[in-house]
Tab-separated table of C-alpha atoms in Angstrom:
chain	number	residue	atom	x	y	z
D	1	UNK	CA	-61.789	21.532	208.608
D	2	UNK	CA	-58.655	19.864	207.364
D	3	UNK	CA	-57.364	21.062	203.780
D	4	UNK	CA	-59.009	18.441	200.993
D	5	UNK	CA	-57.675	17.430	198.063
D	6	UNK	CA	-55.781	15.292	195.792
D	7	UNK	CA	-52.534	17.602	196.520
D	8	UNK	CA	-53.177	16.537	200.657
D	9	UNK	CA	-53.444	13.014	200.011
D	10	UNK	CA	-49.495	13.550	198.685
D	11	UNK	CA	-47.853	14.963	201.482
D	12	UNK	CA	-45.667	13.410	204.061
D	13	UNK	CA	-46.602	13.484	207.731
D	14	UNK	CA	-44.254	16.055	208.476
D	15	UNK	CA	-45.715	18.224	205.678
D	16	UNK	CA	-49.325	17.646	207.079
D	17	UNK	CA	-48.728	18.463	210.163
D	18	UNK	CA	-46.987	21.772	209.678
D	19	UNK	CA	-49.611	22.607	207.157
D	20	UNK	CA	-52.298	22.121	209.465
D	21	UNK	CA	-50.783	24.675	211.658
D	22	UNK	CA	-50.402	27.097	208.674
D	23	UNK	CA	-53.883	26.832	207.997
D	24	UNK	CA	-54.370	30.512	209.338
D	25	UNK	CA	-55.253	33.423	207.124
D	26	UNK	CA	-52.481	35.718	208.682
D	27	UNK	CA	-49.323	35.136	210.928
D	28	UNK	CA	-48.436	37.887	213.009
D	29	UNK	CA	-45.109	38.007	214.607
D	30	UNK	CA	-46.569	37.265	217.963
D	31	UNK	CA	-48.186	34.115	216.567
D	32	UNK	CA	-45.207	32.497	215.518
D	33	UNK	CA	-44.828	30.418	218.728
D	34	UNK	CA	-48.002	29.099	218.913
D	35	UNK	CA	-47.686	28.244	215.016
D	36	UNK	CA	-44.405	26.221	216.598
D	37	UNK	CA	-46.874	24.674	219.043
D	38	UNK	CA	-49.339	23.479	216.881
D	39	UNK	CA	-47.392	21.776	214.091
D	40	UNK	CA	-45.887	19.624	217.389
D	41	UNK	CA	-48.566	19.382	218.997
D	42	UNK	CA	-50.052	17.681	216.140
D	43	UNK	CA	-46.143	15.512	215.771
D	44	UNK	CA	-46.536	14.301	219.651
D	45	UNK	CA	-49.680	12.126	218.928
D	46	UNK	CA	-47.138	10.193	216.867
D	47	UNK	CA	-43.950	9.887	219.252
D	48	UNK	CA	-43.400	8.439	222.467
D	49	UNK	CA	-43.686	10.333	225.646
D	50	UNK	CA	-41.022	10.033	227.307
D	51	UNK	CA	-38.205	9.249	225.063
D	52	UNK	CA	-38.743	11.703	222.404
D	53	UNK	CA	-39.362	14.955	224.857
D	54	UNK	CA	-35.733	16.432	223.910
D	55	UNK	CA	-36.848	16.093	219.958
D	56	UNK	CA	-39.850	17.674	220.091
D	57	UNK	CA	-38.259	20.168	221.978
D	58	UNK	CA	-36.003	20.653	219.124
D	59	UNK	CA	-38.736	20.380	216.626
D	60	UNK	CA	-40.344	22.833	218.234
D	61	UNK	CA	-37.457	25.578	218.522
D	62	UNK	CA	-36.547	24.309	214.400
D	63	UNK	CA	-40.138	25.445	213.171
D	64	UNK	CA	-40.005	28.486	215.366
D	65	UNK	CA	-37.038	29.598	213.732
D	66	UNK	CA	-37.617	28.723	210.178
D	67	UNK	CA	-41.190	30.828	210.236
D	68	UNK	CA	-39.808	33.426	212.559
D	69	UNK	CA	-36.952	34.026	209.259
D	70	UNK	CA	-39.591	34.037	206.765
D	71	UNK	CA	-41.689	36.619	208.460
D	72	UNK	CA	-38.257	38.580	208.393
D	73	UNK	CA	-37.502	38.344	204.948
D	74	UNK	CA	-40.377	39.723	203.614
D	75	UNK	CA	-39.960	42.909	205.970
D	76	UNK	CA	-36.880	42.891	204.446
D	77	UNK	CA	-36.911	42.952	201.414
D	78	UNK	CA	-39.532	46.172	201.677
D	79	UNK	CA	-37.053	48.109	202.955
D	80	UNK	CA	-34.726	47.608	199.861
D	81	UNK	CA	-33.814	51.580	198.330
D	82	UNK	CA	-34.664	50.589	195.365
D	83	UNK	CA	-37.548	49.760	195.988
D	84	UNK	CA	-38.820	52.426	198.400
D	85	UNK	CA	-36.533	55.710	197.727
D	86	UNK	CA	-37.821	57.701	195.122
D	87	UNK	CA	-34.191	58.918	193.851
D	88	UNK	CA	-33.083	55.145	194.030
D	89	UNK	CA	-35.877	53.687	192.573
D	90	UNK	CA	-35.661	56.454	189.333
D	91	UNK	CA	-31.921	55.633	188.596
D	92	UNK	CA	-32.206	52.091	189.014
D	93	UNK	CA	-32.831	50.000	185.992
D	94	UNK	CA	-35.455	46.858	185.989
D	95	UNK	CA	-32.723	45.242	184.968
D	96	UNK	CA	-30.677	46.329	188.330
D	97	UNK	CA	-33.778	45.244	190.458
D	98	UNK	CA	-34.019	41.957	189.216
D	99	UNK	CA	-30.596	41.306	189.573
D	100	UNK	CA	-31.173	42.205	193.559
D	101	UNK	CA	-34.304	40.112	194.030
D	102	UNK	CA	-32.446	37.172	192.394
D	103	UNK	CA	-29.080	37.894	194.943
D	104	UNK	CA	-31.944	37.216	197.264
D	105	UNK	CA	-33.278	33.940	196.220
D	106	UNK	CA	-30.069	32.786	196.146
D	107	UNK	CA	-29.125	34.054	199.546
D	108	UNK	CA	-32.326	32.351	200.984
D	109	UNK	CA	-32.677	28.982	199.096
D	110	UNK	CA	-36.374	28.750	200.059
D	111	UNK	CA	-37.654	30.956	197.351
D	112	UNK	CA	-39.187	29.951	194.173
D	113	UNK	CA	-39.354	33.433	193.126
D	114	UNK	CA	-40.033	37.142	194.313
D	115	UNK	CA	-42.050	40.042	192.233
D	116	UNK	CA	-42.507	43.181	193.671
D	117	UNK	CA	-46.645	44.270	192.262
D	118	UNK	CA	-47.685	47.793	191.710
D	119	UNK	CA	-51.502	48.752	193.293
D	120	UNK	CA	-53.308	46.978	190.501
D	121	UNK	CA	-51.660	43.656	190.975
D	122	UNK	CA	-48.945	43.990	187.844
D	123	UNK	CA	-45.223	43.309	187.855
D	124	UNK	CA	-43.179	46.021	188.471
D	125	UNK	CA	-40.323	43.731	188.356
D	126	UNK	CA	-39.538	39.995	189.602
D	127	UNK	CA	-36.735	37.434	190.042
D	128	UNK	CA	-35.713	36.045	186.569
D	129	UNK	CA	-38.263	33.100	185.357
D	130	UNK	CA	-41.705	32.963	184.110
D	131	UNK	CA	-43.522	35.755	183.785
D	132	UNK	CA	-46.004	36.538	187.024
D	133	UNK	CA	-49.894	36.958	185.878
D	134	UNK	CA	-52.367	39.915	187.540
D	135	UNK	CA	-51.948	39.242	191.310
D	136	UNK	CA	-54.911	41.698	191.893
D	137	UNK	CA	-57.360	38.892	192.793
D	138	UNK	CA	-55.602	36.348	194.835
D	139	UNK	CA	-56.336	36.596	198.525
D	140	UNK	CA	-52.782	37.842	199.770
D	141	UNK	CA	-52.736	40.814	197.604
D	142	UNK	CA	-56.025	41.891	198.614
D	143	UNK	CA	-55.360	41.539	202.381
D	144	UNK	CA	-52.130	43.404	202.196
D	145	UNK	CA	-53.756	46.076	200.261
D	146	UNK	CA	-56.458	46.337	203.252
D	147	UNK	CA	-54.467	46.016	206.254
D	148	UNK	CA	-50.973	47.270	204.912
D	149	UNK	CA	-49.815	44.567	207.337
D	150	UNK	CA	-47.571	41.236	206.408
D	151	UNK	CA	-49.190	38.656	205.360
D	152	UNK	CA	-48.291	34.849	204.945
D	153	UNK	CA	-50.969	32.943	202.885
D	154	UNK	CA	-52.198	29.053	203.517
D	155	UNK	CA	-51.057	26.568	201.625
D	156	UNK	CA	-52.498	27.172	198.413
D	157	UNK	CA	-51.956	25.380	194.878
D	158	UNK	CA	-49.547	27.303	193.086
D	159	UNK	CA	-50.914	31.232	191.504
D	160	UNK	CA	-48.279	30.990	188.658
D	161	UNK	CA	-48.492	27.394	187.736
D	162	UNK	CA	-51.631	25.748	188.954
D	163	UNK	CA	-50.982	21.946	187.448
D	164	UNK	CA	-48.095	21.672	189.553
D	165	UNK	CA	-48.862	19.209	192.440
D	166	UNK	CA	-46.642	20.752	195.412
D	167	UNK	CA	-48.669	23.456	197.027
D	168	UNK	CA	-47.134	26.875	197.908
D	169	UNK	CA	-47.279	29.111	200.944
D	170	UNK	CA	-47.368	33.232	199.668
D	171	UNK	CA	-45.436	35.642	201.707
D	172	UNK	CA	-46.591	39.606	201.300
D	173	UNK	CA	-45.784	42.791	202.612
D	174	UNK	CA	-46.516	46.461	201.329
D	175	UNK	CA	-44.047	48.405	200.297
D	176	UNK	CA	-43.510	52.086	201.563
D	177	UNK	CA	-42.372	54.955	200.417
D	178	UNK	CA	-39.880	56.195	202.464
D	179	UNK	CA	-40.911	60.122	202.067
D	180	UNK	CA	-44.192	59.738	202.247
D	181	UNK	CA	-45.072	56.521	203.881
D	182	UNK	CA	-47.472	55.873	201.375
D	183	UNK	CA	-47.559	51.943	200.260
D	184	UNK	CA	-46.951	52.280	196.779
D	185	UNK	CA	-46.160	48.037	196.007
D	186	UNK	CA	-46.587	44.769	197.590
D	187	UNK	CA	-43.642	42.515	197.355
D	188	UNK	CA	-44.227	38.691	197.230
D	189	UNK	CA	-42.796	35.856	197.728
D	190	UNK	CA	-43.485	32.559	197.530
D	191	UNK	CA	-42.345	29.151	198.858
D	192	UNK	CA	-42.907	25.797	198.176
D	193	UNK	CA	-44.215	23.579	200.604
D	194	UNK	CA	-41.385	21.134	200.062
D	195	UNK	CA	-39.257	23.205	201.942
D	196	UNK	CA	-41.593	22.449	205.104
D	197	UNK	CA	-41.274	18.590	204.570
D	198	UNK	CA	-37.233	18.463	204.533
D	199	UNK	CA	-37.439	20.753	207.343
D	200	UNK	CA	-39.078	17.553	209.311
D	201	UNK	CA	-37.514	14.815	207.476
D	202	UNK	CA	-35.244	14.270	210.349
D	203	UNK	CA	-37.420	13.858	212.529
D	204	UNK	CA	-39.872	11.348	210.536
D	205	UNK	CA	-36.829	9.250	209.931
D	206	UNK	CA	-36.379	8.987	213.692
């Protein structure tokens, strides 16, 4: 079924369609392609055959890409010493941390924030804004938790600010410690689905 709601009504075609494609409960690494395919798939119906072959080509690649680098960042960013290194992680200050996850964000520029969650679902620490509620219930945390995989959510309204309108795509991995190999967090990250609609805004123009 196609996602319902006042918040779908508000998106741009290029938003829809790309949403429609990440209307899948998990993207492994393997499915990025045919997330690629999809979103164009759905974009063909609306451009001529012949003509516009070399831009969906190009669409096609320019989605790739731009979920292929999320899925990266999130493995990442689990990987960070600080994070996973017992003798890092004890001298480094919260202070420290947060000053890493918020080099990140701006490295990236697709990032409304990043938090790093202990087993129950609290902040261990997060990229500087508005405090993060309990995670423990939302669907990403609790599929990470089971599968110790990656995870990259639907397009959901948004966990830390539900009136806004834009919906938000989650990005999770667990974290591990490097001794031990024991997932002791789950880092998060989460992206605005506005990101997905300038990504096509190109190609709606055209």
């Amino acid at each position: 079924a196609l996602p319902q709601g006042a918040w779908w009504q508000r998106l741009g075609l290029g938003a829809k369609s790309t949403l429609l494609a990440l209307a899948l409960s998990t993207l492994p690494v393997l499915g990025i392609g045919a997330l690629a395919y999809q979103v164009v798939s759905f974009k063909t119906q609306q451009l001529a055959k012949n003509s516009q072959s070399l831009g969906v080509m190009a669409m096609t690649d320019k989605v790739s890409r731009f979920m292929f680098e999320r899925y990266g960042d999130v493995q990442v960013l689990t990987k960070l010493p600080a994070l996973r290194i017992a003798k890092v992680r004890d001298i480094t200050s919260v202070e420290e941390k947060q000053d890493v996850l918020d080099a990140y964000i701006q490295s990236y520029q697709v990032y409304d924030n990043i938090a790093v969650l202990d087993l129950k679902g609290n902040v261990i620490v997060q990229s500087t804004g508005t405090p993060i509620p309990n995670q423990k219930d939302h669907p990403f945390f609790r599929q990470v938790e089971r599968s110790e995989q990656p995870y990259i959510s639907q397009p959901i309204p948004n966990l830390d600010n539900p009136k806004q309108k834009t919906p938000y795509i989650y990005f999770a991995a667990p974290v591990q410690d490097a001794t031990s190999g024991d997932t002791i967090a789950i880092i998060r990250l989460a992206m605005s689905t506005q990101h997905l609609d300038n990504l096509l805004a190109d190609y709606e123009r055209n």
